[in-house]
XYZ file of C-alpha atoms in Angstrom:
231
model
C -32.835 30.185 -34.975
C -32.878 33.353 -34.130
C -33.226 36.064 -36.913
C -32.893 39.665 -37.013
C -35.023 41.644 -40.432
C -34.054 44.937 -41.245
C -38.283 46.121 -40.744
C -37.829 44.941 -36.560
C -34.057 45.800 -35.468
C -35.198 48.391 -33.877
C -38.578 47.388 -32.672
C -38.774 46.797 -28.423
C -39.259 43.438 -28.551
C -36.496 42.541 -30.587
C -34.010 44.557 -29.426
C -35.064 44.728 -25.617
C -34.294 40.219 -26.445
C -31.104 41.103 -28.579
C -29.459 43.421 -25.290
C -30.395 40.260 -23.045
C -28.977 38.273 -25.459
C -25.392 40.158 -25.788
C -25.636 40.191 -21.670
C -26.053 36.742 -20.792
C -23.634 35.958 -24.099
C -20.926 38.113 -22.375
C -21.654 36.438 -19.036
C -21.338 33.494 -20.145
C -18.493 32.887 -22.353
C -16.742 35.180 -19.224
C -17.373 32.332 -16.423
C -15.722 29.882 -19.265
C -13.066 31.401 -19.832
C -11.699 33.261 -15.952
C -9.929 30.421 -15.239
C -8.345 29.979 -18.826
C -7.375 33.861 -18.571
C -5.686 33.785 -15.350
C -3.567 31.052 -16.681
C -2.294 33.188 -19.640
C -1.643 36.362 -17.378
C -3.516 38.124 -14.189
C -3.609 41.259 -15.465
C -5.458 40.608 -18.519
C -7.847 38.137 -16.041
C -7.521 41.808 -13.580
C -8.523 43.808 -16.481
C -11.895 42.192 -18.224
C -13.562 41.581 -14.421
C -13.049 46.119 -14.045
C -13.937 46.297 -17.790
C -17.501 44.283 -16.911
C -17.750 46.195 -13.189
C -17.466 49.347 -15.568
C -20.238 47.919 -17.860
C -23.112 47.476 -15.970
C -22.386 50.518 -14.015
C -22.984 52.094 -17.236
C -25.749 50.341 -17.701
C -27.095 51.151 -14.191
C -26.490 55.136 -14.003
C -27.085 56.266 -18.322
C -28.920 52.332 -19.890
C -27.068 53.542 -23.224
C -24.121 51.316 -23.347
C -25.127 48.499 -25.554
C -24.339 45.466 -24.381
C -24.109 44.593 -27.850
C -20.992 46.424 -28.006
C -18.774 45.479 -25.426
C -19.633 41.955 -26.798
C -17.486 42.507 -29.493
C -14.819 44.800 -27.192
C -15.010 41.642 -24.799
C -14.716 38.550 -28.248
C -11.360 40.992 -29.619
C -10.220 41.184 -25.842
C -10.143 37.448 -25.135
C -9.097 35.997 -28.876
C -5.671 37.980 -27.877
C -5.212 37.272 -25.015
C -6.047 33.212 -25.989
C -2.705 34.102 -28.398
C -0.548 34.612 -25.099
C 2.292 31.490 -24.564
C 0.920 29.547 -21.117
C 3.327 30.763 -17.848
C 4.179 27.892 -15.796
C 3.207 30.222 -12.494
C -0.113 30.921 -13.939
C -0.957 28.174 -15.145
C -0.958 26.942 -11.813
C -1.895 29.294 -9.383
C -5.320 28.893 -12.310
C -5.435 25.805 -11.697
C -4.975 25.742 -8.438
C -7.950 28.544 -8.038
C -10.124 26.042 -10.291
C -9.134 23.792 -7.793
C -10.843 25.774 -4.753
C -14.535 25.311 -6.751
C -13.879 22.178 -6.864
C -12.362 20.866 -3.575
C -15.100 21.154 -0.543
C -16.191 18.258 -2.611
C -13.861 16.232 -2.612
C -11.847 13.364 -0.392
C -8.875 13.967 1.568
C -6.651 11.552 -0.734
C -8.548 12.808 -3.907
C -6.879 16.395 -2.516
C -3.851 15.316 -1.781
C -3.527 13.195 -4.948
C -4.351 16.098 -6.841
C -2.156 18.642 -4.570
C 0.679 16.810 -5.212
C 0.477 16.336 -8.788
C -0.207 20.260 -9.419
C 3.229 20.618 -8.228
C 5.182 17.813 -10.595
C 2.584 17.989 -13.358
C 0.454 20.573 -15.145
C -0.721 18.881 -17.429
C -1.559 15.877 -16.101
C -3.339 17.702 -12.896
C -4.972 20.042 -15.758
C -6.831 15.738 -17.112
C -7.618 14.897 -13.964
C -9.356 18.256 -12.129
C -11.581 18.213 -15.077
C -12.300 14.567 -14.784
C -12.681 14.743 -10.909
C -15.210 17.851 -11.897
C -16.710 14.973 -14.168
C -17.461 13.031 -11.750
C -18.534 14.844 -9.137
C -21.499 16.929 -11.657
C -19.386 20.019 -10.520
C -21.489 22.229 -13.196
C -19.065 25.830 -13.586
C -15.482 23.329 -14.048
C -16.630 20.986 -16.380
C -17.995 24.755 -18.870
C -14.190 26.221 -18.071
C -12.138 26.656 -21.685
C -9.658 25.810 -19.347
C -9.824 21.964 -20.153
C -10.772 23.003 -23.598
C -8.698 25.794 -25.222
C -8.800 25.345 -28.088
C -13.234 25.292 -28.719
C -13.994 28.663 -30.351
C -14.519 31.575 -28.277
C -17.775 32.114 -29.280
C -19.200 28.989 -29.090
C -21.704 29.981 -26.016
C -24.835 27.750 -24.334
C -26.900 30.737 -22.322
C -29.765 31.121 -20.420
C -32.275 33.910 -21.721
C -35.690 34.163 -21.113
C -36.047 31.748 -19.876
C -34.633 29.767 -22.674
C -31.681 27.398 -23.312
C -29.945 29.167 -26.456
C -26.566 27.816 -28.357
C -24.266 31.218 -29.926
C -21.687 31.087 -31.801
C -19.823 33.089 -34.471
C -20.411 32.341 -38.613
C -18.136 35.190 -40.995
C -21.652 36.278 -42.225
C -22.242 37.181 -38.381
C -23.636 35.539 -35.476
C -25.978 32.567 -35.561
C -28.623 31.730 -32.172
C -29.757 28.148 -32.059
C -32.046 26.478 -30.102
C -31.502 23.212 -28.106
C -33.198 21.079 -31.078
C -31.748 22.832 -33.924
C -28.041 22.134 -31.651
C -29.198 18.305 -31.568
C -30.500 18.085 -35.409
C -27.192 19.133 -36.679
C -25.269 17.191 -33.888
C -25.912 14.086 -36.899
C -23.021 11.348 -36.115
C -21.526 12.494 -32.668
C -18.397 12.662 -33.018
C -15.922 14.905 -31.407
C -15.349 17.377 -34.473
C -18.869 17.869 -34.102
C -19.435 17.683 -29.936
C -16.387 20.435 -29.856
C -18.460 23.294 -32.314
C -20.656 22.936 -30.147
C -19.046 23.307 -27.251
C -18.034 20.200 -25.981
C -18.461 18.991 -22.527
C -21.773 20.816 -22.411
C -24.765 19.433 -22.149
C -27.332 20.230 -24.367
C -30.280 21.416 -23.066
C -32.383 18.292 -22.453
C -31.393 17.156 -25.994
C -27.410 15.394 -24.515
C -26.462 13.510 -21.547
C -23.799 15.562 -20.511
C -20.532 13.664 -21.186
C -18.853 11.305 -18.638
C -16.059 10.638 -19.237
C -12.077 12.780 -20.360
C -10.919 9.510 -21.467
C -13.561 9.757 -24.113
C -12.922 12.665 -25.464
C -9.751 12.178 -25.877
C -9.346 8.971 -27.595
C -12.550 8.716 -29.019
C -13.532 5.358 -28.921
C -17.094 5.637 -28.132
C -20.304 6.952 -28.670
C -19.927 9.848 -26.308
C -23.897 11.374 -26.104
C -26.968 9.988 -27.066
C -30.260 12.160 -28.531
C -33.820 12.121 -26.706
C -35.373 11.314 -30.174
C -38.974 12.255 -28.974
C -37.512 16.152 -28.392
C -35.488 16.938 -31.679
């Protein structure tokens, strides 16, 4: 677990790591939310994309725009967007964009079947697209909040300084856990705990990726295994 005390809060080493962690969080949480935001409001999608571009430009030119500040701004904006109702037209557009990310991995039969489905039943198209992403091993879509909109916003796995970290927001502030610490907290591997640690996430090398969407929906079988030697 990463903690920061008053005495070393402003040390260059600690500050550099926290800045890198903040940027990694922003990039990952936006990557996971892109299609969900698009399903709610394409204008909001464009606004966030522009804000990211401006943040990166400020960092390049002046270096004084703290990523931790942008973290709070992005979190607040995504919270507002997540509360918006889903618009059918935007939702279909988002699913089609997400499908484009996966379509080259599919057979002609799978593509045609899904394209027919998205015109008639958005809920089933959503579920089928996630199942296709799982079957074809598409990491990007497996992590999309389009398929897990109720998972807490801040719960994100990031790569920083060559290591995997799970970041989430608690009442007292932000907490950063290693894969080993997450594995220890999963306990009985029930769906509610998995959702807390990101429903479709691969937890470092500890927890195998979920393989079937219906296992998550029905909660009928154990969903993951933990490599005890690495805990």
